[in-house]
Amino acid sequence: MDNIVCFRTHHLNPPWSLQSYLKVGGYSAWKRILVDKVPRQTILASIKASALRGRGGAGFPTGVKWGFIKAELPGQKYVVCNSDEGEPGTFKDREILLMNPHQVIEGMCIAAYVMSATVGYNYIRGEFWEPYQRFEAALEEAKKEGLLGNNIFGSGFDFHLHTHLGAGAYICGEETALIESLEGKKGFPRYKPPFPATYGLYGKPTTVNNTETFACVPVILEKGAEWFLKLGVPGNGGTKIFSISGHVNKPGNYEAPLGISFQELLKKAGGVRQGHALKAVIPGGSSVPVLPAEVASTLNMDYESLAKAGSLLGAGSIIVMDETTCMVKVLARIAHFYTQESCGQCTPCREGAGWLWRIVHRITQGQGSLKDIELLEDVANKIMGRTICALGDAAAMPVLSFIQHFREEFVYYVQHGKSVVYSQRTSRSRKFLDYSGEVGGFISFG
Amino acid sequence: MGFVISQSEQEEIDRWLLKYPPHQKQSAVLPALKIVQEKNGGWLATEHLDAVADYLSLPKIAVYEVASFYSLFDLKPVGKHKIYVCTNVSCMLAGSETIVGYLERRLGIKMGETTQDGCFTLKEAECLAACGGAPAMQIDNTYYENLTPEKIESILAGLNG
Amino acid sequence: MVNFEINDKQYSAPDGTLIIQVADREHIAIPRFCYHPKLSIVASCRMCLVEVAKSPKPLPACATPVAEGMKIWTHSPCACDAQKSVMEFLLINHPLDCPICDQGGECELQDQALEYGKDVSRFTEGKRSVKDLDIGPLIKTDMTRCIHCTRCVRFGTEIAGMRELGATGRGEHMEIGTFLEQTVDSEVSGNVIDLCPVGALTSKPFHHKGRAWELQQVASIAPHDCVGSHVYVHTLRGEVMRVVPRQEDSINEVWISDRDRFSYSGLKSPDRLLKPLIKKNNEWVETDWDLALQFTIKSLQAILEKEGGRSVGALVSPSATLEECYLAQKWLRGMGISSIDHRLHRMDFSCDSGGPSPCPTFGLALTELENADTILLIGSHPRTEQPLINHRLAKAARKGAQIIMVNPIQYDFNFKVAAELTPSGGQLLHPLLGIMNALLSQKNERPHFAWLTPFLKNTVSTPEEKQVAEWLGRGNKKVAIFLGLQAQAHWHASALQLVAEALALFCQASLGYLTEGANSVGAWVSGVLPDQGPGGISLSEGKGLNAHSMVKTPLPAYVLFGGVEPEFDLANTVAARRALSESAFVVAFSPFRGGMCEQYAKVMLPIAAYTETEGTFINGEGRWQSFNAANPPPGEARPGWEVLRALTALCGGPGSLYSRSEEVRDELKHIVQNVPSVTLPSLEQRFRRIEPILSESKEGLRVVTEWPIYRVDSLVRRSKPLQDTAASPLFRARLNPKTASLYSIKGENKMRIRREGEFECILPVAVDKKIPENTVHIASALEGGGNMGQQGAVQVFLESNKDA
Ligand SMILES: Cc1cc2nc3c(=O)[nH]c(=O)nc-3n(C[C@H](O)[C@H](O)[C@H](O)COP(=O)(O)O)c2cc1C
Ligand code: SF4
Ligand code: FES
């Protein structure tokens, strides 16, 4: 059951061409919808029944989200694809755009039809120059083929799809910041409500979905909601692309059914690097709580299981860490990221994220005190739930979870001025340096 | 104002403008800044920002805000090639510190600096979404993954030539 | 209406009301920084977080509307913890040197810190510091103190209508400012001083002048335009330290213009007149009040006896108080002086010569203005003339009003203007006739306006004029028409007024006047007019000369009241200068002695300036607004009304002993209530009076002059910070490139402007596309600008290429 949804053209050459996409059944759903004038409600019902959940991180049911848009009301509406992929550990949307851009286009077309939107934008992060060009080329192909534009297949339905390029800001992945950015402003998340469904791009009803979410849509309509639902587990329809990185032998994207066991996924990724033991897993991108090996090893990879285990599926981005990893340093790097990427708008995040980073940094410099560990938790708790957007939570959750699960390591660092990992593993770490090879084996410590 | 956006840059910006509703010219500010930056030495001086503001009929401060917010815009002179090395978690786990160290030694500069010959500027990047190919870097518009010192050598050689 | 609970007490409020609004209404304290009732909501400071039942997180009171059954706690442990932590975050990077900060004592952060802050900071790293940029002479920045509430940024976008301040950079590197060193030029920029909750943006002129808690506060009315903005004057030991807005939602809301905020600096001008002075053998000699007043009366009487009632001209400032105006005309008329006027900018009086003139009000309330559908402004630049009218217009525009401008030159508006008509040669009458013509054709109403026919004979409406006519004539839309300062100062002022009246009649629109000074309506009401007495009663006999005629042909004597400087304030500055210099006797009642007054006056009487006298202004809406003195006048200067009272008494006038200024006001009020309202002759009759313009040539160059924002009266002209702003224009003749090339003039040239028998002057040229053809635009009332005569036809010569 691999590569049957988003990566279904992977075996073709080249996977990204219109021809390849047509070969796997691409655009058949779109054509059928237009020719048969399938009622919007029917499509919406399918999406709902498929239990497709947003792949951008929050896992919100896509059908429900689309249902918020009052398609029948007059006025301009927009569909926007979120290809800002910036969450550390996540690299699936880039591969979708590179390998199967047409499926995203088709998904957006169908969404536009359901919501009666005549204009759509794919917001691609500024660094993605190659994916941007690939997507632009696909748009050209689709336009030539009459799949986009005015009065598509004589249906009377118009849809114009454009790409927009970001310019380097993680926060623009947050949907309202993305909308602001698309309007040519700084990526400042908006206070909600109103939600984009009522007040979105240029103040018009807008739906924002992740690249992978859109890519799932055509297959659902081709093969049926039931088929899609059954790929996964109840409430978690379909396959998901898991981006696996860190200390594994074969890092990369793996399309696998939701609910797959962590062990099985790890096996696909070639297992933990040779000679090492699993220490910790960040299961959904750097924002979600880290889990220690014992918890991770028994997990199934679906939204509910992960929530039950005290973490989140997020964007399905799995960062694997073995016993050579210094958790204090990893947290310092993560905290640094959120400091850099806070938009600066709201007080707890602007001031708090930097404070968190300064404390962890101080510890890594051997200048921490035991009180700092409590201070970290306290500051994190003062950010949690008090910011305009979820970046504040994203900065706080790693801190809380790292300390929760690896407190001794922080205590050790404070007391000894160095990492417990470093002191235990000096001799072995030399060996990893030699090991480097494809994956690059140096581990950052001490 | 000394700087005028060239005809070809204007045409490129105009193509972007077509994507947005007529009264939403501001939407083209990111692409316009990118275009002007690339055509004018990789960075944006005040006159460039003012020219973009003028061209899109925006208050200057609106353009300053945007240009200073997004990390891909440089408001100070940079080298011919910008090297963004990802040092975020996955790359760090895969040895980005070695990569950074190697590049710093090889180019004789620290992160954030530009080589004397004006050829390279070295920058730390946040996650490039290339964690599967960590350690990774981006030079100008191209990604390079699974980096090793040898690989970096050949990449740099290719760029110099 | 919804019902809900705050802190376990039941309240109700209309649907959609925000929690913080209800809290403010009920005096429940909720701390806040980013929220401001007049600005958009961003909910970004997070200071106002409150606990709401069923919400897992605390919610911002400033962005959460109340709902039926909602339970809110503003001081529960959850709410307090949220508020305290935000406070701690804000203090991380805020300097704690309140004793040296100008905001100390009125700092919202300091207040909150006392209530919420922790004593010891747990943040041990260095504080962020931000480099300060000089943003001009009015506002001092100390951006290290900024807490990023963005009120100032939103003010720029939403109220000032121009974005000058912004938030640049990202995250903890975000900085509020202009980004590059740049002055802030908005005419209402000073409001950010009040908006800024901390000491990041403070008043530059007030810097280190006093602490908030030492200041005394007196309510007053702003003296530089007809809006009548409410202000507080803050004094320290009898000296004015600053002027700040006083909230009055129906007038200035919470804003004031920079002019009203910073003009007080002129009060301390070194040329304040401190003692009565008499010129003896061309030397100024100090004297006492008694002698000075006796001398004044005797001198005037001598001239009157010799030369008759028309030999003395009295020019009264349109910003003199109602009491001063009333007593002035009473005293003057008692003396037998009938040439009394306050309409200093005006040169064409043909439509109301001899007859009553309409009371120059707005024709509608300011709050109604912002709800008008179509607004036609004729000869008006509200942004510099009445900045807060401009703000109402901007609000109207935002609500979708169609705003049409008919102006002598193009201006930068900070709101959307539906049409801007700028005829060549400043001939404002032509587009108005074009619009009228189109309206008449549209509705086929020509027969009812037959008397207009001669004026429309050669009029062909342009498409733009037809469009405007369509907007104006749509019916059941609220239309407001205004004649601005430039229409009133225009050489066709009468015709413009009559056509505007005709347009208003046709469109069932309100017609209003945006007048000079703070009290034009008051001056009208008190009878500071050559042919109208108090209450607007037409005088059947004893009519005098209007302001323009008074100087056009020099008179033997002049009375200048209220800091009038004819060389700056009159329509024809050349004639004014000549007339005053040639006259035998001039008495100046003024707070200042400097300028040309020393040359032409024989007596100078020191009167109180704004803030130093009690009095009343009637604003353009017709509101009588009385105020008290905030500080005593310096030296021996006395409030103008007291001086006039003394003069009236000396002349043996009846009922002349008022003990308080209110009695003066009430006497006038009584008169006003008991006179019949003014009825003007029919439009048809009055149109006949302006027939001579039909034979005028439309060709040729015209000079158009304009009083710059900070040159409108003697006080403003003495305010150094205002004079230092970029809004102070250079003395230049501005021309359209086409016109310039027609006369072979280049930007670096100087040109000689001449009007036969009147004046000749040489001035540098600026070529400017915003000036229509055949127009020479010149800022008046500038130093060195006294050699410019009135507006209208001129001849132009190229001076020389070299000496630019
Ligand atoms: C700080 C932050 C960053 C985010 N970054 C991304 C992103 O890069 N890509 C994405 O699809 N969603 C991102 N999201 C989630 C979006 O806000 C939004 O929920 C998502 O695009 C909705 O699409 P979906 O329902 O298809 O998942 C981010 C959210 C936050 C708070
Ligand atoms: S939480 Fe951070 S990123 Fe989100 S709005 Fe607030 S400051 Fe900006
Ligand atoms: S006052 Fe409510 S968030 Fe700032």
Short mmCIF file of C-alpha atoms in Angstrom, two decimals, chain C residues 321-615:
data_model
loop_
_atom_site.label_atom_id
_atom_site.label_comp_id
_atom_site.label_asym_id
_atom_site.label_seq_id
_atom_site.Cartn_x
_atom_site.Cartn_y
_atom_site.Cartn_z
CA THR C 321 -12.76 85.86 21.16
CA LEU C 322 -16.44 86.50 20.90
CA GLU C 323 -16.25 88.90 23.85
CA GLU C 324 -13.41 90.80 22.24
CA CYS C 325 -15.26 90.97 18.96
CA TYR C 326 -18.43 92.21 20.53
CA LEU C 327 -16.75 94.82 22.70
CA ALA C 328 -14.48 95.91 19.86
CA GLN C 329 -17.33 96.67 17.52
CA LYS C 330 -19.25 98.27 20.35
CA TRP C 331 -16.36 100.54 21.25
CA LEU C 332 -15.53 101.33 17.63
CA ARG C 333 -19.10 102.06 16.63
CA GLY C 334 -19.43 104.16 19.77
CA MET C 335 -16.49 106.18 18.55
CA GLY C 336 -18.16 106.55 15.19
CA ILE C 337 -15.91 104.09 13.40
CA SER C 338 -17.85 101.95 10.98
CA SER C 339 -15.16 100.30 8.85
CA ILE C 340 -14.83 97.11 10.87
CA ASP C 341 -14.02 93.71 9.45
CA HIS C 342 -12.53 90.33 10.32
CA ARG C 343 -12.52 88.80 6.81
CA LEU C 344 -8.85 89.49 6.30
CA HIS C 345 -8.15 86.98 3.50
CA ARG C 346 -11.01 88.18 1.39
CA MET C 347 -10.76 90.57 -1.58
CA ASP C 348 -14.04 90.23 -3.45
CA PHE C 349 -17.17 91.33 -1.61
CA SER C 350 -19.40 92.16 -4.54
CA CYS C 351 -22.26 89.79 -3.72
CA ASP C 352 -22.90 91.05 -0.23
CA SER C 353 -21.76 94.60 -0.57
CA GLY C 354 -24.22 96.65 1.33
CA GLY C 355 -26.48 93.71 2.06
CA PRO C 356 -26.40 91.06 4.71
CA SER C 357 -23.90 88.24 4.30
CA PRO C 358 -24.67 84.69 5.31
CA CYS C 359 -23.32 83.43 8.61
CA PRO C 360 -20.27 81.35 7.68
CA THR C 361 -21.09 78.05 9.37
CA PHE C 362 -20.46 74.49 8.18
CA GLY C 363 -24.11 73.97 7.34
CA LEU C 364 -24.05 70.63 9.17
CA ALA C 365 -22.52 68.99 12.22
CA LEU C 366 -19.11 67.36 12.02
CA THR C 367 -20.58 64.01 12.91
CA GLU C 368 -23.01 64.38 10.01
CA LEU C 369 -20.18 65.26 7.68
CA GLU C 370 -18.67 61.85 8.03
CA ASN C 371 -21.96 60.32 6.96
CA ALA C 372 -22.48 62.42 3.84
CA ASP C 373 -22.71 60.56 0.53
CA THR C 374 -21.31 63.24 -1.73
CA ILE C 375 -19.12 66.12 -0.67
CA LEU C 376 -18.07 68.95 -2.93
CA LEU C 377 -15.23 71.11 -1.71
CA ILE C 378 -14.52 74.32 -3.55
CA GLY C 379 -11.14 75.99 -3.09
CA SER C 380 -10.24 73.98 -0.07
CA HIS C 381 -7.19 72.23 1.26
CA PRO C 382 -8.55 70.93 4.54
CA ARG C 383 -5.44 68.99 5.33
CA THR C 384 -3.58 72.20 6.08
CA GLU C 385 -6.50 74.50 6.72
CA GLN C 386 -8.62 72.44 9.12
CA PRO C 387 -6.76 69.17 9.72
CA LEU C 388 -9.59 67.65 11.72
CA ILE C 389 -12.15 68.41 9.02
CA ASN C 390 -9.77 66.50 6.83
CA HIS C 391 -9.98 63.61 9.26
CA ARG C 392 -13.79 63.60 9.05
CA LEU C 393 -13.57 63.71 5.28
CA ALA C 394 -11.20 60.75 5.36
CA LYS C 395 -13.70 58.89 7.49
CA ALA C 396 -16.48 59.77 5.06
CA ALA C 397 -14.33 58.59 2.18
CA ARG C 398 -13.69 55.32 3.95
CA LYS C 399 -17.43 54.88 4.38
CA GLY C 400 -17.74 55.30 0.63
CA ALA C 401 -18.52 58.99 0.22
CA GLN C 402 -17.74 60.53 -3.13
CA ILE C 403 -15.53 63.50 -2.47
CA ILE C 404 -15.06 66.06 -5.21
CA MET C 405 -12.48 68.81 -5.14
CA VAL C 406 -12.46 71.96 -7.22
CA ASN C 407 -9.11 73.54 -6.46
CA PRO C 408 -6.57 75.95 -7.93
CA ILE C 409 -3.80 73.36 -7.71
CA GLN C 410 -3.51 69.63 -7.15
CA TYR C 411 -2.96 68.50 -3.59
CA ASP C 412 -1.86 65.28 -1.93
CA PHE C 413 -4.91 63.91 -0.27
CA ASN C 414 -4.71 61.19 2.27
CA PHE C 415 -8.05 59.75 1.34
CA LYS C 416 -9.73 58.67 -1.84
CA VAL C 417 -10.93 61.60 -3.91
CA ALA C 418 -13.55 60.76 -6.50
CA ALA C 419 -12.69 63.72 -8.72
CA GLU C 420 -10.25 66.57 -8.55
CA LEU C 421 -10.91 69.48 -10.90
CA THR C 422 -8.04 71.93 -11.21
CA PRO C 423 -8.84 74.50 -13.90
CA SER C 424 -6.14 76.48 -15.59
CA GLY C 425 -5.26 79.90 -14.22
CA GLY C 426 -6.98 79.23 -10.90
CA GLN C 427 -10.34 79.98 -12.54
CA LEU C 428 -12.44 77.97 -10.11
CA LEU C 429 -15.64 79.45 -11.40
CA HIS C 430 -15.45 77.62 -14.72
CA PRO C 431 -15.75 74.06 -13.45
CA LEU C 432 -18.51 75.11 -11.09
CA LEU C 433 -20.47 76.61 -13.96
CA GLY C 434 -19.71 73.48 -15.96
CA ILE C 435 -21.19 71.35 -13.21
CA MET C 436 -24.21 73.63 -12.83
CA ASN C 437 -24.74 73.56 -16.57
CA ALA C 438 -24.65 69.77 -16.62
CA LEU C 439 -27.07 69.57 -13.72
CA LEU C 440 -29.53 71.86 -15.45
CA SER C 441 -29.38 69.86 -18.66
CA GLN C 442 -29.67 66.62 -16.77
CA LYS C 443 -32.94 67.49 -15.15
CA ASN C 444 -34.09 69.99 -17.71
CA GLU C 445 -34.56 72.61 -15.04
CA ARG C 446 -33.25 75.53 -17.03
CA PRO C 447 -36.43 77.64 -16.81
CA HIS C 448 -36.25 77.79 -13.01
CA PHE C 449 -32.74 79.06 -13.14
CA ALA C 450 -33.18 81.44 -16.04
CA TRP C 451 -31.16 84.15 -14.31
CA LEU C 452 -28.15 81.88 -14.62
CA THR C 453 -28.37 81.95 -18.39
CA PRO C 454 -25.97 84.84 -19.00
CA PHE C 455 -23.36 83.12 -16.90
CA LEU C 456 -23.73 79.80 -18.69
CA LYS C 457 -23.73 81.30 -22.15
CA ASN C 458 -20.32 80.05 -23.12
CA THR C 459 -20.20 77.04 -20.84
CA VAL C 460 -19.73 73.59 -22.32
CA SER C 461 -19.57 70.93 -19.63
CA THR C 462 -16.60 68.60 -19.76
CA PRO C 463 -17.15 64.87 -19.25
CA GLU C 464 -15.62 65.21 -15.80
CA GLU C 465 -18.03 67.99 -14.88
CA LYS C 466 -20.92 65.91 -16.18
CA GLN C 467 -19.78 63.02 -14.02
CA VAL C 468 -19.64 65.26 -10.97
CA ALA C 469 -23.08 66.61 -11.82
CA GLU C 470 -24.37 63.07 -11.93
CA TRP C 471 -23.00 62.32 -8.46
CA LEU C 472 -24.38 65.54 -7.07
CA GLY C 473 -27.77 65.27 -8.65
CA ARG C 474 -28.62 61.70 -7.78
CA GLY C 475 -31.35 62.68 -5.37
CA ASN C 476 -32.05 61.28 -1.90
CA LYS C 477 -28.35 61.27 -1.20
CA LYS C 478 -26.85 63.44 1.46
CA VAL C 479 -24.83 66.12 -0.31
CA ALA C 480 -22.61 68.66 1.41
CA ILE C 481 -20.99 71.60 -0.36
CA PHE C 482 -18.21 73.65 1.14
CA LEU C 483 -16.45 76.84 0.22
CA GLY C 484 -12.93 76.62 1.53
CA LEU C 485 -10.42 79.29 2.39
CA GLN C 486 -9.22 79.56 -1.16
CA ALA C 487 -12.70 80.11 -2.48
CA GLN C 488 -13.22 82.86 0.07
CA ALA C 489 -9.89 84.47 -0.75
CA HIS C 490 -10.48 84.11 -4.49
CA TRP C 491 -10.87 87.08 -6.82
CA HIS C 492 -14.24 85.55 -7.73
CA ALA C 493 -15.22 84.79 -4.16
CA SER C 494 -18.69 86.26 -4.62
CA ALA C 495 -19.44 84.41 -7.79
CA LEU C 496 -18.12 81.17 -6.31
CA GLN C 497 -20.34 81.68 -3.31
CA LEU C 498 -23.43 82.34 -5.42
CA VAL C 499 -22.89 79.43 -7.78
CA ALA C 500 -22.26 77.21 -4.78
CA GLU C 501 -25.55 78.44 -3.34
CA ALA C 502 -27.27 77.67 -6.62
CA LEU C 503 -25.75 74.19 -6.67
CA ALA C 504 -26.82 73.61 -3.08
CA LEU C 505 -30.32 74.76 -3.87
CA PHE C 506 -30.50 72.49 -6.88
CA CYS C 507 -29.11 69.43 -5.11
CA GLN C 508 -30.82 70.08 -1.78
CA ALA C 509 -27.39 70.11 -0.30
CA SER C 510 -26.05 71.79 2.77
CA LEU C 511 -23.74 74.72 2.06
CA GLY C 512 -20.92 75.48 4.43
CA TYR C 513 -17.93 77.72 4.85
CA LEU C 514 -14.55 76.52 6.07
CA THR C 515 -13.36 79.84 7.35
CA GLU C 516 -10.15 81.46 8.49
CA GLY C 517 -9.34 81.72 12.19
CA ALA C 518 -11.02 80.13 15.17
CA ASN C 519 -13.93 82.48 15.50
CA SER C 520 -15.18 83.71 12.13
CA VAL C 521 -18.69 82.71 13.06
CA GLY C 522 -18.30 84.53 16.37
CA ALA C 523 -17.04 87.63 14.62
CA TRP C 524 -20.05 87.51 12.32
CA VAL C 525 -22.41 87.02 15.26
CA SER C 526 -20.87 89.91 17.17
CA GLY C 527 -21.09 92.21 14.20
CA VAL C 528 -17.43 92.61 13.33
CA LEU C 529 -18.57 93.49 9.82
CA PRO C 530 -18.79 96.84 8.08
CA ASP C 531 -22.47 96.59 7.35
CA GLN C 532 -23.87 94.23 9.94
CA GLY C 533 -24.24 94.63 13.65
CA PRO C 534 -24.52 92.06 16.43
CA GLY C 535 -26.80 89.18 15.53
CA GLY C 536 -26.27 89.86 11.85
CA ILE C 537 -28.64 92.84 11.75
CA SER C 538 -28.17 94.87 8.62
CA LEU C 539 -27.18 98.41 9.33
CA SER C 540 -29.27 100.86 7.43
CA GLU C 541 -26.80 103.62 8.01
CA GLY C 542 -23.22 103.99 9.10
CA LYS C 543 -21.94 101.30 6.78
CA GLY C 544 -18.20 101.06 6.57
CA LEU C 545 -15.53 99.68 4.34
CA ASN C 546 -14.66 96.03 4.12
CA ALA C 547 -11.21 94.71 4.93
CA HIS C 548 -10.03 94.87 1.34
CA SER C 549 -11.24 98.42 0.65
CA MET C 550 -9.74 99.59 3.91
CA VAL C 551 -6.25 99.03 2.58
CA LYS C 552 -6.80 99.32 -1.15
CA THR C 553 -6.96 103.07 -0.71
CA PRO C 554 -4.97 104.10 2.35
CA LEU C 555 -6.89 105.55 5.29
CA PRO C 556 -5.58 108.08 7.79
CA ALA C 557 -5.81 105.68 10.73
CA TYR C 558 -6.08 101.99 11.60
CA VAL C 559 -7.02 99.91 14.58
CA LEU C 560 -5.50 96.42 14.56
CA PHE C 561 -6.99 94.07 17.07
CA GLY C 562 -5.82 90.63 18.18
CA GLY C 563 -2.34 90.29 16.72
CA VAL C 564 -3.40 91.09 13.17
CA GLU C 565 -0.29 91.55 11.00
CA PRO C 566 -1.69 93.05 7.80
CA GLU C 567 1.53 92.45 5.89
CA PHE C 568 0.90 88.73 6.33
CA ASP C 569 -2.78 88.39 7.03
CA LEU C 570 -4.45 90.50 4.39
CA ALA C 571 -5.44 89.46 0.90
CA ASN C 572 -3.40 92.23 -0.61
CA THR C 573 -0.21 92.41 1.37
CA VAL C 574 1.37 95.10 -0.78
CA ALA C 575 -1.58 97.42 -0.44
CA ALA C 576 -1.81 96.65 3.27
CA ARG C 577 1.79 97.51 3.83
CA ARG C 578 1.55 100.71 1.92
CA ALA C 579 -1.67 101.78 3.59
CA LEU C 580 -0.35 101.19 7.08
CA SER C 581 2.97 102.88 6.43
CA GLU C 582 1.29 105.93 4.99
CA SER C 583 -1.32 106.30 7.67
CA ALA C 584 -1.05 108.92 10.35
CA PHE C 585 -2.08 106.74 13.23
CA VAL C 586 -2.09 102.99 13.91
CA VAL C 587 -2.97 101.38 17.21
CA ALA C 588 -2.14 97.69 17.53
CA PHE C 589 -3.74 95.53 20.21
CA SER C 590 -1.42 92.59 20.16
CA PRO C 591 0.48 90.08 22.24
CA PHE C 592 3.54 90.76 20.09
CA ARG C 593 5.57 93.79 19.18
CA GLY C 594 7.85 92.45 16.50
CA GLY C 595 7.62 92.54 12.75
CA MET C 596 6.43 95.55 10.81
CA CYS C 597 4.19 96.72 13.60
CA GLU C 598 7.10 98.57 15.19
CA GLN C 599 7.43 100.58 12.02
CA TYR C 600 3.90 101.61 11.29
CA ALA C 601 2.21 101.70 14.69
CA LYS C 602 2.00 104.69 16.97
CA VAL C 603 0.62 102.84 19.96
CA MET C 604 1.04 99.21 20.93
CA LEU C 605 -1.24 97.80 23.56
CA PRO C 606 -0.21 94.45 25.09
CA ILE C 607 -3.11 92.05 25.19
CA ALA C 608 -3.28 88.48 26.37
CA ALA C 609 -2.64 85.69 23.94
CA TYR C 610 -4.55 82.43 23.66
CA THR C 611 -4.42 80.55 27.02
CA GLU C 612 -4.09 83.87 28.87
CA THR C 613 -7.65 85.06 28.50
CA GLU C 614 -11.07 83.67 29.11
CA GLY C 615 -13.51 83.92 26.30
#
